[in-house]
């Protein structure tokens, strides 16, 4: 579908180019993580690598755009779900992506994917609708692990950095423009006097 500024048309062939075509083996220890993974950055990479160390097969659940918008706020996600899917799936340690994963990790989902460990990073977790902890089930089963990636970069910090640098850039250009206008006006006055 045509979304916002993106002209990306997802196809099964496009997704297969990025995927681990093998699938999980019965002997794999499956690790599940979920999130927005918006503006896929080094903080995400570090987190996914640490999560993968807890098992042999990494599944990443990507929340839908409306769900991300609900817990991150009005301006998020910046990338649509199709762009986020390909970004995450292209990373070498990711074996599979659940597109439109539920916000709360359920017993049924854990059983379906044969999940051994569910991870979340150090970022705050917003409650699901009704105030429910989205990791209630894996915590109940003692299958939940908080992963410290060693990297404090978040999408929000990245956006703040971009906006701050944009403001610096605009301020610098206003000063340059004022100098150029002053120089041009001085040139025109000296030309008029001669």
XYZ file of N, CA, C and O in Angstrom:
776
model
N 0.823 -1.204 0.000
C 0.000 0.000 0.000
C 0.857 1.253 0.000
O 1.972 1.232 0.477
N 0.301 2.309 -0.506
C 0.997 3.595 -0.523
C 0.783 4.251 0.819
O -0.335 4.505 1.223
N 1.863 4.493 1.533
C 1.747 5.052 2.877
C 2.597 6.289 3.001
O 3.784 6.266 2.708
N 1.993 7.363 3.451
C 2.750 8.575 3.728
C 3.710 8.918 2.616
O 3.329 9.032 1.459
N 4.977 9.031 2.971
C 6.010 9.383 2.008
C 6.603 8.166 1.317
O 7.294 8.284 0.328
N 6.348 6.985 1.849
C 6.959 5.779 1.317
C 6.218 5.276 0.088
O 5.000 5.257 0.049
N 6.963 4.858 -0.900
C 6.395 4.264 -2.103
C 6.709 2.770 -2.142
O 6.663 2.137 -3.182
N 7.065 2.211 -0.999
C 7.473 0.813 -0.892
C 6.273 -0.104 -1.032
O 5.267 0.055 -0.358
N 6.383 -1.078 -1.928
C 5.335 -2.068 -2.101
C 5.879 -3.414 -1.644
O 6.725 -4.010 -2.307
N 5.403 -3.904 -0.519
C 5.918 -5.176 -0.015
C 5.414 -6.346 -0.846
O 4.245 -6.390 -1.220
N 6.318 -7.255 -1.136
C 5.939 -8.486 -1.822
C 6.605 -9.640 -1.087
O 7.585 -9.451 -0.366
N 6.087 -10.840 -1.292
C 6.700 -11.991 -0.638
C 8.124 -12.191 -1.150
O 9.004 -12.575 -0.382
N 8.361 -11.924 -2.410
C 9.721 -12.081 -2.952
C 10.689 -11.106 -2.291
O 11.829 -11.452 -1.994
N 10.246 -9.872 -2.069
C 11.104 -8.864 -1.422
C 11.441 -9.318 0.002
O 12.584 -9.257 0.431
N 10.447 -9.806 0.715
C 10.673 -10.250 2.088
C 11.578 -11.478 2.111
O 12.478 -11.578 2.941
N 11.385 -12.410 1.180
C 12.217 -13.618 1.133
C 13.688 -13.297 0.893
O 14.566 -14.024 1.354
N 13.961 -12.217 0.173
C 15.352 -11.821 -0.066
C 16.086 -11.561 1.246
O 17.293 -11.712 1.321
N 15.366 -11.139 2.268
C 15.971 -10.767 3.534
C 15.884 -11.855 4.592
O 16.491 -11.753 5.642
N 15.088 -12.876 4.365
C 14.768 -13.798 5.447
C 15.716 -14.984 5.559
O 16.411 -15.340 4.610
N 15.695 -15.598 6.739
C 16.375 -16.861 6.984
C 15.405 -17.934 6.521
O 14.429 -18.221 7.181
N 15.667 -18.521 5.379
C 14.721 -19.458 4.770
C 14.687 -20.809 5.466
O 13.850 -21.639 5.182
N 15.595 -21.030 6.395
C 15.697 -22.331 7.063
C 14.539 -22.607 8.019
O 14.037 -23.697 8.080
N 14.156 -21.619 8.797
C 13.160 -21.842 9.841
C 13.817 -22.463 11.060
O 14.948 -22.941 11.013
N 13.081 -22.449 12.162
C 13.625 -22.985 13.415
C 13.650 -24.512 13.383
O 12.767 -25.143 12.814
N 14.690 -25.077 14.008
C 14.789 -26.538 14.153
C 14.226 -26.914 15.521
O 14.161 -26.087 16.427
N 13.858 -28.150 15.681
C 13.324 -28.623 16.972
C 14.342 -28.452 18.101
O 13.966 -28.316 19.255
N 15.628 -28.453 17.757
C 16.682 -28.346 18.770
C 17.021 -26.895 19.127
O 17.785 -26.659 20.058
N 16.474 -25.927 18.382
C 16.780 -24.516 18.639
C 16.178 -24.033 19.948
O 15.069 -24.425 20.320
N 16.934 -23.164 20.624
C 16.406 -22.443 21.781
C 15.938 -21.099 21.232
O 16.747 -20.278 20.791
N 14.626 -20.906 21.243
C 14.041 -19.749 20.570
C 13.883 -18.577 21.537
O 13.312 -18.703 22.608
N 14.417 -17.435 21.091
C 14.345 -16.185 21.842
C 13.366 -15.272 21.113
O 13.432 -15.136 19.894
N 12.472 -14.663 21.876
C 11.486 -13.749 21.292
C 11.653 -12.363 21.903
O 11.749 -12.216 23.119
N 11.707 -11.355 21.037
C 11.711 -9.958 21.458
C 10.652 -9.244 20.634
O 10.327 -9.675 19.530
N 10.106 -8.160 21.161
C 9.099 -7.411 20.412
C 9.311 -5.923 20.621
O 9.873 -5.495 21.631
N 8.874 -5.138 19.644
C 8.994 -3.696 19.757
C 8.662 -3.008 18.455
O 8.171 -3.632 17.505
N 8.978 -1.720 18.405
C 8.741 -0.918 17.203
C 9.921 -1.018 16.240
O 9.745 -1.085 15.035
N 11.130 -0.978 16.769
C 12.356 -0.998 15.974
C 12.294 0.052 14.866
O 12.601 -0.213 13.716
N 11.908 1.260 15.264
C 11.762 2.388 14.351
C 13.121 3.046 14.147
O 13.929 3.113 15.071
N 13.386 3.540 12.949
C 14.682 4.134 12.602
C 15.806 3.201 13.042
O 16.706 3.597 13.778
N 15.754 1.984 12.622
C 16.662 0.915 13.040
C 18.085 1.437 13.190
O 18.685 1.920 12.239
N 18.625 1.377 14.410
C 19.907 2.008 14.724
C 20.787 1.086 15.564
O 20.386 -0.026 15.920
N 21.975 1.563 15.903
C 22.979 0.757 16.607
C 22.485 0.281 17.973
O 22.866 -0.804 18.426
N 21.625 1.037 18.634
C 21.051 0.587 19.895
C 20.231 -0.682 19.697
O 20.299 -1.619 20.502
N 19.474 -0.726 18.602
C 18.711 -1.930 18.269
C 19.651 -3.095 17.959
O 19.425 -4.223 18.409
N 20.684 -2.823 17.181
C 21.633 -3.882 16.799
C 22.267 -4.507 18.035
O 22.323 -5.745 18.158
N 22.734 -3.659 18.946
C 23.369 -4.168 20.165
C 22.394 -4.995 21.000
O 22.746 -6.053 21.529
N 21.160 -4.525 21.115
C 20.141 -5.258 21.870
C 19.867 -6.619 21.233
O 19.823 -7.643 21.932
N 19.690 -6.646 19.923
C 19.376 -7.909 19.241
C 20.530 -8.911 19.345
O 20.300 -10.114 19.514
N 21.750 -8.419 19.275
C 22.899 -9.317 19.435
C 22.926 -9.930 20.828
O 23.173 -11.128 20.976
N 22.676 -9.115 21.852
C 22.651 -9.634 23.231
C 21.505 -10.624 23.418
O 21.666 -11.651 24.083
N 20.350 -10.328 22.837
C 19.207 -11.238 22.948
C 19.516 -12.564 22.259
O 19.214 -13.636 22.798
N 20.141 -12.513 21.108
C 20.463 -13.733 20.360
C 21.410 -14.631 21.156
O 21.347 -15.857 21.055
N 22.275 -14.038 21.984
C 23.195 -14.820 22.813
C 22.461 -15.731 23.803
O 23.034 -16.692 24.298
N 21.190 -15.449 24.060
C 20.399 -16.253 24.998
C 19.796 -17.502 24.356
O 19.143 -18.295 25.033
N 19.983 -17.656 23.058
C 19.437 -18.818 22.361
C 20.112 -19.030 21.024
O 21.197 -18.506 20.775
N 19.447 -19.797 20.160
C 20.021 -20.112 18.852
C 19.166 -19.608 17.691
O 19.602 -19.638 16.547
N 17.954 -19.154 17.981
C 17.036 -18.692 16.928
C 16.292 -17.483 17.478
O 15.635 -17.571 18.513
N 16.418 -16.336 16.800
C 15.839 -15.078 17.287
C 14.634 -14.674 16.446
O 14.749 -14.477 15.237
N 13.495 -14.544 17.127
C 12.275 -14.050 16.490
C 12.003 -12.651 17.019
O 12.006 -12.427 18.233
N 11.774 -11.717 16.102
C 11.462 -10.337 16.473
C 10.017 -10.049 16.102
O 9.629 -10.184 14.945
N 9.226 -9.672 17.106
C 7.846 -9.255 16.868
C 7.801 -7.765 16.625
O 8.308 -6.989 17.435
N 7.232 -7.369 15.502
C 7.095 -5.944 15.187
C 5.648 -5.524 15.397
O 4.736 -6.113 14.817
N 5.459 -4.512 16.224
C 4.119 -4.007 16.487
C 3.618 -3.193 15.300
O 4.408 -2.559 14.597
N 2.310 -3.189 15.105
C 1.708 -2.428 14.013
C 1.895 -0.935 14.235
O 2.164 -0.485 15.351
N 1.722 -0.167 13.176
C 1.850 1.284 13.271
C 0.879 1.881 14.299
O 1.302 2.696 15.134
N -0.410 1.499 14.314
C -1.312 2.069 15.333
C -0.905 1.708 16.768
O -1.054 2.532 17.677
N -0.389 0.509 16.983
C 0.044 0.117 18.327
C 1.254 0.947 18.747
O 1.305 1.458 19.861
N 2.224 1.105 17.853
C 3.406 1.927 18.161
C 2.970 3.357 18.448
O 3.437 3.979 19.407
N 2.047 3.859 17.655
C 1.541 5.209 17.849
C 0.902 5.353 19.225
O 1.070 6.365 19.899
N 0.218 4.318 19.693
C -0.446 4.363 21.001
C 0.564 4.464 22.137
O 0.402 5.226 23.064
N 1.657 3.675 22.078
C 2.576 3.701 23.221
C 3.765 4.631 23.055
O 4.398 4.993 24.046
N 4.070 5.065 21.840
C 5.199 5.986 21.650
C 4.742 7.429 21.480
O 5.485 8.351 21.745
N 3.531 7.622 20.955
C 3.042 8.976 20.755
C 2.740 9.280 19.310
O 3.044 8.509 18.395
N 2.152 10.437 19.116
C 1.576 10.843 17.837
C 2.526 10.768 16.647
O 2.116 10.394 15.566
N 3.778 11.131 16.807
C 4.694 11.191 15.665
C 5.377 9.864 15.338
O 6.250 9.813 14.477
N 5.017 8.817 16.027
C 5.662 7.525 15.812
C 4.656 6.505 15.326
O 3.487 6.603 15.647
N 5.103 5.515 14.564
C 6.471 5.326 14.102
C 6.783 6.237 12.916
O 5.885 6.677 12.205
N 8.050 6.487 12.716
C 8.491 7.286 11.586
C 8.523 6.420 10.329
O 8.110 6.840 9.260
N 8.984 5.203 10.477
C 8.986 4.242 9.361
C 7.739 3.367 9.485
O 7.343 3.009 10.583
N 7.139 3.007 8.328
C 5.956 2.155 8.408
C 6.373 0.709 8.680
O 7.558 0.366 8.662
N 5.410 -0.140 8.927
C 5.708 -1.516 9.331
C 6.482 -2.288 8.267
O 7.325 -3.120 8.590
N 6.248 -1.997 7.004
C 6.960 -2.700 5.937
C 8.441 -2.322 5.924
O 9.309 -3.182 5.798
N 8.718 -1.035 6.081
C 10.109 -0.568 6.129
C 10.814 -1.115 7.370
O 11.971 -1.539 7.297
N 10.107 -1.124 8.497
C 10.701 -1.652 9.729
C 10.956 -3.149 9.618
O 11.975 -3.650 10.091
N 10.060 -3.855 8.947
C 10.229 -5.306 8.760
C 11.511 -5.605 7.997
O 12.321 -6.432 8.429
N 11.704 -4.943 6.874
C 12.904 -5.213 6.073
C 14.172 -4.783 6.797
O 15.204 -5.458 6.696
N 14.107 -3.685 7.538
C 15.285 -3.236 8.296
C 15.701 -4.286 9.315
O 16.874 -4.641 9.413
N 14.737 -4.793 10.081
C 15.037 -5.776 11.118
C 15.439 -7.109 10.498
O 16.419 -7.732 10.912
N 14.709 -7.540 9.499
C 14.961 -8.836 8.883
C 16.327 -8.901 8.195
O 16.930 -9.968 8.098
N 16.816 -7.755 7.760
C 18.116 -7.719 7.079
C 19.279 -7.916 8.041
O 20.397 -8.205 7.609
N 19.031 -7.776 9.343
C 20.126 -7.913 10.296
C 20.461 -9.383 10.499
O 19.583 -10.211 10.718
N 21.734 -9.713 10.445
C 22.214 -11.098 10.405
C 21.777 -11.975 11.571
O 21.583 -13.166 11.412
N 21.600 -11.404 12.755
C 21.266 -12.255 13.901
C 19.763 -12.502 14.033
O 19.338 -13.320 14.845
N 18.950 -11.830 13.216
C 17.502 -12.023 13.253
C 17.133 -13.155 12.302
O 17.474 -13.135 11.128
N 16.424 -14.139 12.839
C 16.039 -15.295 12.027
C 14.627 -15.186 11.467
O 14.345 -15.707 10.394
N 13.733 -14.527 12.189
C 12.349 -14.449 11.748
C 11.703 -13.205 12.341
O 12.075 -12.765 13.429
N 10.728 -12.646 11.614
C 9.995 -11.474 12.078
C 8.504 -11.792 12.072
O 7.986 -12.337 11.101
N 7.845 -11.456 13.179
C 6.389 -11.557 13.246
C 5.855 -10.165 12.925
O 6.012 -9.235 13.712
N 5.259 -10.025 11.772
C 4.771 -8.728 11.303
C 3.401 -8.474 11.931
O 2.472 -9.248 11.740
N 3.300 -7.387 12.689
C 2.046 -7.075 13.377
C 1.855 -7.909 14.625
O 0.747 -8.336 14.946
N 2.945 -8.136 15.348
C 2.889 -8.941 16.577
C 1.997 -8.278 17.614
O 1.940 -7.052 17.702
N 1.314 -9.086 18.414
C 0.490 -8.497 19.477
C 1.374 -7.793 20.493
O 2.520 -8.190 20.712
N 0.841 -6.737 21.112
C 1.628 -5.976 22.080
C 1.920 -6.812 23.319
O 3.032 -6.791 23.837
N 0.947 -7.557 23.779
C 1.166 -8.445 24.923
C 1.579 -9.824 24.438
O 1.005 -10.363 23.488
N 2.593 -10.385 25.096
C 3.083 -11.729 24.757
C 2.183 -12.738 25.467
O 2.133 -12.771 26.693
N 1.493 -13.556 24.687
C 0.529 -14.507 25.249
C 1.115 -15.914 25.326
O 2.090 -16.233 24.638
N 0.496 -16.748 26.114
C 0.883 -18.153 26.219
C 0.723 -18.837 24.863
O 1.585 -19.605 24.441
N -0.372 -18.524 24.178
C -0.635 -19.131 22.863
C 0.479 -18.790 21.876
O 0.932 -19.657 21.125
N 0.908 -17.549 21.884
C 1.980 -17.150 20.968
C 3.295 -17.835 21.336
O 4.012 -18.321 20.469
N 3.588 -17.892 22.624
C 4.821 -18.545 23.070
C 4.798 -20.030 22.697
O 5.814 -20.568 22.238
N 3.668 -20.669 22.861
C 3.543 -22.088 22.493
C 3.661 -22.271 20.981
O 4.332 -23.188 20.511
N 3.008 -21.391 20.231
C 3.023 -21.487 18.775
C 4.444 -21.443 18.215
O 4.789 -22.201 17.306
N 5.264 -20.548 18.745
C 6.639 -20.388 18.260
C 7.648 -21.185 19.083
O 8.846 -21.089 18.837
N 7.173 -21.933 20.074
C 8.047 -22.730 20.933
C 9.124 -21.857 21.592
O 10.312 -22.204 21.624
N 8.707 -20.718 22.122
C 9.615 -19.732 22.710
C 10.157 -20.233 24.051
O 9.416 -20.708 24.895
N 11.481 -20.096 24.205
C 12.149 -20.471 25.453
C 12.422 -19.267 26.341
O 12.427 -19.378 27.563
N 12.690 -18.117 25.718
C 13.039 -16.895 26.448
C 12.386 -15.708 25.757
O 12.414 -15.609 24.531
N 11.812 -14.803 26.557
C 11.269 -13.547 26.051
C 12.113 -12.429 26.655
O 12.337 -12.402 27.867
N 12.591 -11.523 25.808
C 13.482 -10.446 26.264
C 12.893 -9.074 25.982
O 12.144 -8.892 25.023
N 13.302 -8.144 26.817
C 13.048 -6.726 26.560
C 14.286 -5.978 27.038
O 14.991 -6.442 27.929
N 14.536 -4.841 26.425
C 15.696 -4.043 26.800
C 15.449 -3.215 28.045
O 14.507 -3.456 28.803
N 16.293 -2.212 28.234
C 16.244 -1.365 29.427
C 15.242 -0.213 29.298
O 15.040 0.524 30.253
N 14.630 -0.057 28.128
C 13.681 1.042 27.942
C 12.389 0.763 28.711
O 12.040 -0.402 28.933
N 11.680 1.816 29.117
C 10.429 1.620 29.857
C 9.397 0.865 29.016
O 9.354 0.997 27.799
N 8.563 0.076 29.690
C 7.507 -0.685 29.026
C 6.172 -0.044 29.377
O 5.825 0.070 30.551
N 5.444 0.376 28.355
C 4.105 0.921 28.579
C 3.123 -0.220 28.771
O 3.228 -1.251 28.103
N 2.151 -0.033 29.658
C 1.154 -1.086 29.842
C 0.283 -1.233 28.608
O 0.121 -0.292 27.832
N -0.275 -2.416 28.430
C -1.215 -2.671 27.343
C -2.561 -2.060 27.744
O -2.730 -1.564 28.855
N -3.533 -2.128 26.848
C -4.875 -1.640 27.161
C -5.365 -2.307 28.443
O -5.123 -3.494 28.664
N -6.004 -1.556 29.283
C -6.476 -2.089 30.554
C -5.405 -2.113 31.626
O -5.604 -2.695 32.692
N -4.250 -1.511 31.348
C -3.181 -1.435 32.340
C -2.406 -2.718 32.554
O -1.687 -2.863 33.536
N -2.533 -3.658 31.637
C -1.889 -4.970 31.772
C -0.422 -4.896 31.356
O -0.076 -4.267 30.353
N 0.454 -5.552 32.115
C 1.871 -5.677 31.764
C 1.957 -6.588 30.537
O 1.534 -7.739 30.581
N 2.507 -6.097 29.415
C 2.564 -6.919 28.205
C 3.456 -8.162 28.352
O 3.385 -9.078 27.537
N 4.284 -8.188 29.397
C 5.159 -9.335 29.635
C 4.700 -10.172 30.828
O 5.468 -10.959 31.377
N 3.442 -10.024 31.212
C 2.898 -10.740 32.362
C 3.043 -12.261 32.214
O 3.468 -12.943 33.147
N 2.708 -12.793 31.038
C 2.750 -14.254 30.840
C 4.171 -14.813 30.881
O 4.431 -15.772 31.612
N 5.116 -14.263 30.125
C 6.476 -14.808 30.234
C 7.077 -14.644 31.633
O 7.836 -15.505 32.088
N 6.722 -13.574 32.336
C 7.197 -13.391 33.717
C 6.600 -14.479 34.607
O 7.293 -15.042 35.455
N 5.312 -14.776 34.409
C 4.648 -15.816 35.194
C 5.328 -17.172 34.993
O 5.449 -17.961 35.918
N 5.819 -17.411 33.771
C 6.478 -18.679 33.458
C 7.989 -18.642 33.732
O 8.697 -19.581 33.377
N 8.474 -17.565 34.331
C 9.923 -17.382 34.559
C 10.727 -17.516 33.275
O 11.808 -18.096 33.256
N 10.192 -16.960 32.203
C 10.853 -17.013 30.902
C 11.195 -15.612 30.390
O 11.528 -15.440 29.227
N 11.108 -14.611 31.266
C 11.357 -13.234 30.874
C 12.736 -12.794 31.340
O 13.125 -13.066 32.480
N 13.464 -12.113 30.467
C 14.802 -11.603 30.794
C 14.899 -10.159 30.313
O 14.543 -9.856 29.176
N 15.396 -9.281 31.199
C 15.706 -7.916 30.782
C 17.148 -7.912 30.304
O 18.047 -8.361 31.020
N 17.351 -7.430 29.101
C 18.670 -7.446 28.474
C 19.281 -6.057 28.491
O 18.656 -5.097 28.047
N 20.501 -5.959 29.000
C 21.257 -4.710 28.950
C 22.179 -4.789 27.751
O 23.140 -5.560 27.732
N 21.878 -3.999 26.745
C 22.674 -4.031 25.512
C 23.997 -3.297 25.658
O 24.865 -3.421 24.805
N 24.124 -2.505 26.731
C 25.331 -1.702 26.882
C 25.290 -0.441 26.033
O 26.270 0.285 25.922
N 24.150 -0.170 25.402
C 24.008 0.991 24.529
C 22.755 1.745 24.952
O 21.685 1.169 25.022
N 22.895 3.035 25.216
C 21.763 3.819 25.702
C 21.008 4.547 24.589
O 20.038 5.255 24.861
N 21.425 4.363 23.333
C 20.749 5.045 22.230
C 19.347 4.484 22.050
O 19.148 3.272 22.004
N 18.377 5.387 21.964
C 16.997 5.009 21.672
C 16.532 5.802 20.457
O 17.172 6.800 20.071
N 15.433 5.396 19.879
C 14.877 6.124 18.744
C 14.551 7.557 19.150
O 14.815 8.496 18.393
N 14.011 7.732 20.355
C 13.663 9.067 20.826
C 14.902 9.953 20.932
O 14.877 11.123 20.541
N 16.000 9.407 21.460
C 17.251 10.184 21.561
C 17.785 10.526 20.171
O 18.307 11.620 19.951
N 17.657 9.605 19.240
C 18.105 9.843 17.865
C 17.295 10.972 17.229
O 17.861 11.875 16.606
N 15.985 10.943 17.406
C 15.125 11.997 16.868
C 15.470 13.339 17.511
O 15.563 14.361 16.822
N 15.690 13.358 18.834
C 16.080 14.593 19.516
C 17.382 15.143 18.950
O 17.518 16.351 18.742
N 18.339 14.262 18.696
C 19.625 14.682 18.131
C 19.434 15.282 16.738
O 20.019 16.318 16.406
N 18.606 14.640 15.930
C 18.337 15.142 14.573
C 17.690 16.517 14.646
O 18.104 17.453 13.941
N 16.691 16.668 15.501
C 16.002 17.957 15.623
C 16.925 19.040 16.150
O 16.898 20.179 15.663
N 17.754 18.723 17.131
C 18.690 19.709 17.680
C 19.692 20.156 16.620
O 19.976 21.351 16.489
N 20.188 19.217 15.865
C 21.162 19.579 14.814
C 20.486 20.361 13.698
O 21.100 21.228 13.088
N 19.224 20.055 13.444
C 18.495 20.819 12.436
C 18.357 22.262 12.890
O 18.538 23.187 12.099
N 18.043 22.478 14.165
C 17.904 23.835 14.699
C 19.251 24.567 14.626
O 19.286 25.743 14.265
N 20.342 23.877 14.967
C 21.675 24.482 14.856
C 21.955 24.878 13.410
O 22.479 25.956 13.136
N 21.613 23.996 12.476
C 21.826 24.237 11.050
C 21.027 25.460 10.599
O 21.551 26.330 9.903
N 19.763 25.538 11.009
C 18.928 26.670 10.619
C 19.467 27.979 11.200
O 19.484 28.997 10.506
N 19.906 27.954 12.442
C 20.452 29.156 13.077
C 21.731 29.608 12.365
O 21.920 30.802 12.096
N 22.598 28.650 12.058
C 23.838 28.977 11.342
C 23.525 29.599 9.984
O 24.138 30.579 9.570
N 22.545 29.042 9.275
C 22.196 29.557 7.950
C 21.543 30.934 8.023
O 21.735 31.754 7.121
N 20.781 31.219 9.085
C 20.208 32.556 9.258
C 21.321 33.581 9.407
O 21.256 34.674 8.846
N 22.355 33.252 10.188
C 23.491 34.159 10.385
C 24.239 34.372 9.067
O 24.612 35.496 8.734
N 24.447 33.292 8.316
C 25.124 33.413 7.018
C 24.315 34.275 6.071
O 24.861 35.127 5.362
N 23.008 34.052 6.056
C 22.136 34.822 5.171
C 22.181 36.304 5.534
O 22.260 37.165 4.651
N 22.163 36.623 6.835
C 22.219 38.024 7.272
C 23.532 38.667 6.819
O 23.536 39.817 6.355
N 24.653 37.945 6.934
C 25.944 38.470 6.491
C 25.960 38.693 4.980
O 26.472 39.709 4.498
N 25.386 37.746 4.244
C 25.340 37.875 2.784
C 24.482 39.060 2.357
O 24.853 39.809 1.443
N 23.341 39.251 3.029
C 22.469 40.385 2.714
C 23.182 41.694 3.020
O 23.149 42.631 2.216
N 23.843 41.741 4.173
C 24.581 42.962 4.550
C 25.693 43.242 3.543
O 25.880 44.406 3.125
N 26.413 42.237 3.122
C 27.494 42.418 2.146
C 26.925 42.874 0.802
O 27.482 43.776 0.158
N 25.822 42.288 0.393
C 25.194 42.661 -0.884
C 24.704 44.102 -0.826
O 24.923 44.870 -1.781
N 24.046 44.486 0.278
C 23.541 45.858 0.413
C 24.695 46.857 0.425
O 24.604 47.933 -0.175
N 25.785 46.516 1.100
C 26.965 47.403 1.112
C 27.539 47.531 -0.290
O 27.916 48.642 -0.720
N 27.588 46.464 -1.021
C 28.083 46.484 -2.407
C 27.192 47.374 -3.268
O 27.685 48.184 -4.060
N 25.869 47.219 -3.120
C 24.925 47.993 -3.925
C 25.019 49.489 -3.586
O 24.931 50.333 -4.471
N 25.238 49.827 -2.288
C 25.394 51.240 -1.890
C 26.663 51.832 -2.489
O 26.661 52.951 -2.999
N 27.749 51.050 -2.419
C 29.006 51.578 -2.977
C 28.905 51.717 -4.494
O 29.483 52.641 -5.067
N 28.178 50.871 -5.127
C 27.985 50.936 -6.576
C 27.125 52.156 -6.933
O 27.395 52.813 -7.935
N 26.114 52.441 -6.128
C 25.220 53.569 -6.357
C 25.948 54.894 -6.146
O 25.653 55.892 -6.803
N 26.905 54.926 -5.217
C 27.655 56.140 -4.923
C 28.640 56.476 -6.034
O 29.054 57.600 -6.180
N 29.034 55.486 -6.770
C 30.031 55.718 -7.857
C 29.382 56.000 -9.144
O 28.620 56.083 -9.779
